[in-house]
Amino acid sequence: MKGNYNIFYTPEEQYPGMPHGEMCGDFMPFFWKGTFYLFYLYKYCVYVVETKDFVSFEAPSLVLQNGSPEDQDWHIGTGSVFEHDGLFYFHYTGFCEGNAGDDERNEQVIMRAVSRDLKTWEKDKSFFFRPDTRFYGNLHWRDPHVFWNEELQKFCMLITAEERDGILLHSGCTAVYVSEDVRSWEHYKTLYAPRTYITHECHDCFQIGDKWYLTFSNYSRWWETRYRIADQFDGPWRVPAVDDMFDGREFYAAKSVTDGKKRYMVGWESIRENCSDRGRHVWGGNLLVHELVQREDGRLGVKLPDTIEQSFEKMLPIEMIPRRGAFLKDEDRLIGEVPDGFGWCELGKLKDTCMFHTIISWEEGTDTAGLMIHTAPDMKKWCQLRLEIGRGRILMDRYNRVDGDQLYQDERPITFKNNSAEVRLVVSGNIMLAYVDDVALVSRCYEIGTGDIGIFVEYGKVCCTQIQLMEQ
């Protein structure tokens, strides 16, 4: 397998017409003795790749082989790994599409494998957890997430389920089963059923300080990973104000992992069909990891993991070349003033993989500021990270969104503070990952090769400090 083994991991290089099975997704992270084990779905099986820093990765290995079309695990789906009394348990989903509509069999069943070394796994044929139709519907029954619940003093299993008599396409819910010995499981409750989504996929649940967080993904609107907050495990679960996502609509199936000090959200950044800017988003893509930041009010933000940021050690040259508007260098500051519209200043050449950093501050009344990415000097091709100050949002725009709105803009809400924002941008191939303060936005642009990095302003005045362009 020849893939990307640096930062945005994938076991296969992407190419137009890439078949669905060649993509990886639904990372199931587990930390053990200094190593992150990232289990993931690939070719309808489960593989694992090891990393200590989310920067470099070992060669992947097969964990669970899927069965035949007659087997319940004809396709293997998402699950979770945990350790108990020296044994590792992997609860996963067994998909058999041929069972759909058969009252005697099930399309989705929760299954289990065990291991003593995280490398060799044996399927436990005695464990076969069918949909519990006493409480739930008979279709969605997958993505088991098992963890030790300190509050209940029991093991909990979160399950993607549907209300038994729910509203069509709005019956997604989170079922919880509990166990004291991980062998027998009993129904505890429906933890969350907002009557909003088709399903709540790829759950996770964890504590930071005195707050509980429930995370899940949903595909009925966008590819999206959302979260809820509670003061105790039993809820009630609240929708966080302003923003309940960790990234934009291309960050999916994220589950958390902690090394005991920091907690990370590990998901995937989707690709577009045929690797084209005009293609629809499809399942699977590249690994994308955010470090969680708990804000003072309990809401969650994210940041670039320190290990990734520290991997960019080599400084690249910065050369200020004004292209439009009035820009000047004042000691270590770049000042740009364009009161009548758009202007930009080129700062350097992007490498295939590199990181740009700056702090942008703006004069009161400034409309928009941000970064020019992969930009040609004549602006025949470009991308923008836009900080739309008055609108309270950041978004990615690109040159080829013309003659209609074929290409939607990736965007996030943000609350700007003190007329200033710290901006980090990591680019790798067609991936553009931006952090504006503690808000992330990832996007892709397939039709532009590597270009220039710069600063722009629209209808206002900006000052940029701590400008750095780095490669590994």
Tab-separated table of N, CA, C and O in Angstrom, residues 191-192 204-216 226-246 293-301:
chain	number	residue	atom	x	y	z
A	191	LEU	N	-30.078	7.561	25.810
A	191	LEU	CA	-29.346	8.705	26.354
A	191	LEU	C	-29.726	10.010	25.671
A	191	LEU	O	-29.827	11.052	26.309
A	192	TYR	N	-29.950	9.932	24.344
A	192	TYR	CA	-30.203	11.161	23.595
A	192	TYR	C	-31.056	10.841	22.380
A	192	TYR	O	-30.703	9.977	21.575
A	204	ASP	N	-19.092	8.958	20.847
A	204	ASP	CA	-18.082	8.946	21.896
A	204	ASP	C	-18.677	9.693	23.081
A	204	ASP	O	-19.614	10.493	22.924
A	205	CYS	N	-18.152	9.426	24.263
A	205	CYS	CA	-18.630	10.115	25.471
A	205	CYS	C	-17.475	10.176	26.455
A	205	CYS	O	-16.810	9.161	26.712
A	206	PHE	N	-17.204	11.362	27.004
A	206	PHE	CA	-16.060	11.530	27.878
A	206	PHE	C	-16.271	12.737	28.778
A	206	PHE	O	-17.159	13.565	28.553
A	207	GLN	N	-15.445	12.831	29.803
A	207	GLN	CA	-15.459	13.961	30.727
A	207	GLN	C	-14.209	14.801	30.557
A	207	GLN	O	-13.107	14.283	30.331
A	208	ILE	N	-14.371	16.112	30.655
A	208	ILE	CA	-13.263	17.049	30.840
A	208	ILE	C	-13.663	17.942	32.003
A	208	ILE	O	-14.662	18.667	31.922
A	209	GLY	N	-12.915	17.871	33.094
A	209	GLY	CA	-13.292	18.636	34.283
A	209	GLY	C	-14.627	18.166	34.814
A	209	GLY	O	-14.856	16.962	34.985
A	210	ASP	N	-15.542	19.119	35.029
A	210	ASP	CA	-16.849	18.769	35.580
A	210	ASP	C	-17.925	18.655	34.503
A	210	ASP	O	-19.114	18.612	34.821
A	211	LYS	N	-17.517	18.587	33.233
A	211	LYS	CA	-18.483	18.498	32.146
A	211	LYS	C	-18.385	17.150	31.429
A	211	LYS	O	-17.303	16.570	31.288
A	212	TRP	N	-19.550	16.673	30.983
A	212	TRP	CA	-19.634	15.505	30.121
A	212	TRP	C	-19.862	15.978	28.680
A	212	TRP	O	-20.566	16.958	28.447
A	213	TYR	N	-19.279	15.225	27.748
A	213	TYR	CA	-19.443	15.542	26.325
A	213	TYR	C	-19.866	14.283	25.574
A	213	TYR	O	-19.288	13.200	25.763
A	214	LEU	N	-20.882	14.432	24.754
A	214	LEU	CA	-21.362	13.371	23.876
A	214	LEU	C	-21.114	13.819	22.448
A	214	LEU	O	-21.585	14.889	22.040
A	215	THR	N	-20.384	13.032	21.688
A	215	THR	CA	-20.108	13.381	20.302
A	215	THR	C	-20.741	12.347	19.375
A	215	THR	O	-20.889	11.176	19.732
A	216	PHE	N	-21.106	12.779	18.185
A	216	PHE	CA	-21.681	11.868	17.195
A	216	PHE	C	-21.567	12.512	15.826
A	216	PHE	O	-21.373	13.726	15.689
A	226	ARG	N	-20.750	16.447	15.490
A	226	ARG	CA	-21.329	17.395	16.451
A	226	ARG	C	-21.110	16.911	17.885
A	226	ARG	O	-20.721	15.758	18.112
A	227	TYR	N	-21.383	17.818	18.854
A	227	TYR	CA	-21.272	17.414	20.251
A	227	TYR	C	-22.343	18.083	21.102
A	227	TYR	O	-22.943	19.082	20.711
A	228	ARG	N	-22.565	17.489	22.268
A	228	ARG	CA	-23.508	17.996	23.257
A	228	ARG	C	-22.808	18.047	24.615
A	228	ARG	O	-21.814	17.350	24.846
A	229	ILE	N	-23.337	18.861	25.529
A	229	ILE	CA	-22.733	19.070	26.850
A	229	ILE	C	-23.744	18.707	27.929
A	229	ILE	O	-24.948	18.984	27.792
A	230	ALA	N	-23.269	18.117	29.031
A	230	ALA	CA	-24.127	17.847	30.186
A	230	ALA	C	-23.295	17.961	31.452
A	230	ALA	O	-22.057	17.887	31.423
A	231	ASP	N	-23.984	18.129	32.571
A	231	ASP	CA	-23.309	18.190	33.866
A	231	ASP	C	-23.175	16.821	34.507
A	231	ASP	O	-22.445	16.658	35.490
A	232	GLN	N	-23.891	15.837	33.960
A	232	GLN	CA	-23.783	14.466	34.417
A	232	GLN	C	-24.104	13.548	33.243
A	232	GLN	O	-24.710	13.970	32.250
A	233	PHE	N	-23.712	12.287	33.356
A	233	PHE	CA	-23.859	11.378	32.233
A	233	PHE	C	-25.318	11.219	31.793
A	233	PHE	O	-25.609	11.157	30.585
A	234	ASP	N	-26.224	11.190	32.721
A	234	ASP	CA	-27.636	10.995	32.384
A	234	ASP	C	-28.285	12.224	31.753
A	234	ASP	O	-29.458	12.185	31.393
A	235	GLY	N	-27.535	13.302	31.619
A	235	GLY	CA	-28.089	14.498	31.001
A	235	GLY	C	-28.778	15.396	32.016
A	235	GLY	O	-28.593	15.245	33.222
A	236	PRO	N	-29.562	16.366	31.519
A	236	PRO	CA	-29.925	16.576	30.115
A	236	PRO	C	-28.744	17.092	29.275
A	236	PRO	O	-27.879	17.797	29.771
A	237	TRP	N	-28.783	16.729	27.985
A	237	TRP	CA	-27.725	17.091	27.058
A	237	TRP	C	-28.108	18.366	26.312
A	237	TRP	O	-29.165	18.448	25.712
A	238	ARG	N	-27.225	19.355	26.374
A	238	ARG	CA	-27.493	20.678	25.819
A	238	ARG	C	-26.726	20.891	24.519
A	238	ARG	O	-25.601	20.437	24.363
A	239	VAL	N	-27.359	21.625	23.611
A	239	VAL	CA	-26.683	22.046	22.387
A	239	VAL	C	-25.846	23.275	22.716
A	239	VAL	O	-26.382	24.276	23.197
A	240	PRO	N	-24.529	23.245	22.502
A	240	PRO	CA	-23.708	24.416	22.822
A	240	PRO	C	-24.092	25.621	21.969
A	240	PRO	O	-24.459	25.484	20.803
A	241	ALA	N	-24.000	26.782	22.574
A	241	ALA	CA	-24.380	28.016	21.880
A	241	ALA	C	-23.434	28.297	20.717
A	241	ALA	O	-22.248	27.971	20.748
A	242	VAL	N	-23.971	28.903	19.683
A	242	VAL	CA	-23.248	29.400	18.506
A	242	VAL	C	-22.787	28.277	17.583
A	242	VAL	O	-23.058	28.289	16.387
A	243	ASP	N	-22.089	27.270	18.125
A	243	ASP	CA	-21.447	26.288	17.257
A	243	ASP	C	-21.351	24.959	17.984
A	243	ASP	O	-20.807	24.887	19.088
A	244	ASP	N	-21.867	23.885	17.388
A	244	ASP	CA	-21.807	22.565	18.016
A	244	ASP	C	-20.968	21.583	17.204
A	244	ASP	O	-21.121	20.379	17.339
A	245	MET	N	-20.056	22.114	16.368
A	245	MET	CA	-19.187	21.266	15.547
A	245	MET	C	-17.724	21.545	15.870
A	245	MET	O	-17.391	22.577	16.451
A	246	PHE	N	-16.857	20.609	15.470
A	246	PHE	CA	-15.423	20.747	15.713
A	246	PHE	C	-14.695	21.300	14.496
A	246	PHE	O	-13.562	21.765	14.589
A	293	VAL	N	-9.792	21.834	23.087
A	293	VAL	CA	-9.571	22.943	24.012
A	293	VAL	C	-10.894	23.226	24.707
A	293	VAL	O	-11.915	23.447	24.044
A	294	GLN	N	-10.902	23.189	26.023
A	294	GLN	CA	-12.128	23.503	26.764
A	294	GLN	C	-12.144	24.995	27.089
A	294	GLN	O	-11.237	25.521	27.730
A	295	ARG	N	-13.179	25.670	26.630
A	295	ARG	CA	-13.313	27.092	26.892
A	295	ARG	C	-13.861	27.335	28.292
A	295	ARG	O	-14.343	26.411	28.959
A	296	GLU	N	-13.805	28.576	28.737
A	296	GLU	CA	-14.224	28.905	30.102
A	296	GLU	C	-15.683	28.569	30.367
A	296	GLU	O	-16.046	28.218	31.482
A	297	ASP	N	-16.530	28.665	29.349
A	297	ASP	CA	-17.957	28.381	29.541
A	297	ASP	C	-18.298	26.912	29.322
A	297	ASP	O	-19.474	26.533	29.320
A	298	GLY	N	-17.292	26.076	29.140
A	298	GLY	CA	-17.520	24.646	28.969
A	298	GLY	C	-17.610	24.200	27.528
A	298	GLY	O	-17.526	22.993	27.242
A	299	ARG	N	-17.790	25.126	26.575
A	299	ARG	CA	-17.826	24.742	25.171
A	299	ARG	C	-16.429	24.307	24.716
A	299	ARG	O	-15.424	24.630	25.343
A	300	LEU	N	-16.377	23.592	23.600
A	300	LEU	CA	-15.124	23.045	23.112
A	300	LEU	C	-14.631	23.776	21.867
A	300	LEU	O	-15.411	24.081	20.967
A	301	GLY	N	-13.360	24.043	21.854
A	301	GLY	CA	-12.681	24.498	20.659
A	301	GLY	C	-11.609	23.488	20.314
A	301	GLY	O	-11.463	22.449	20.972
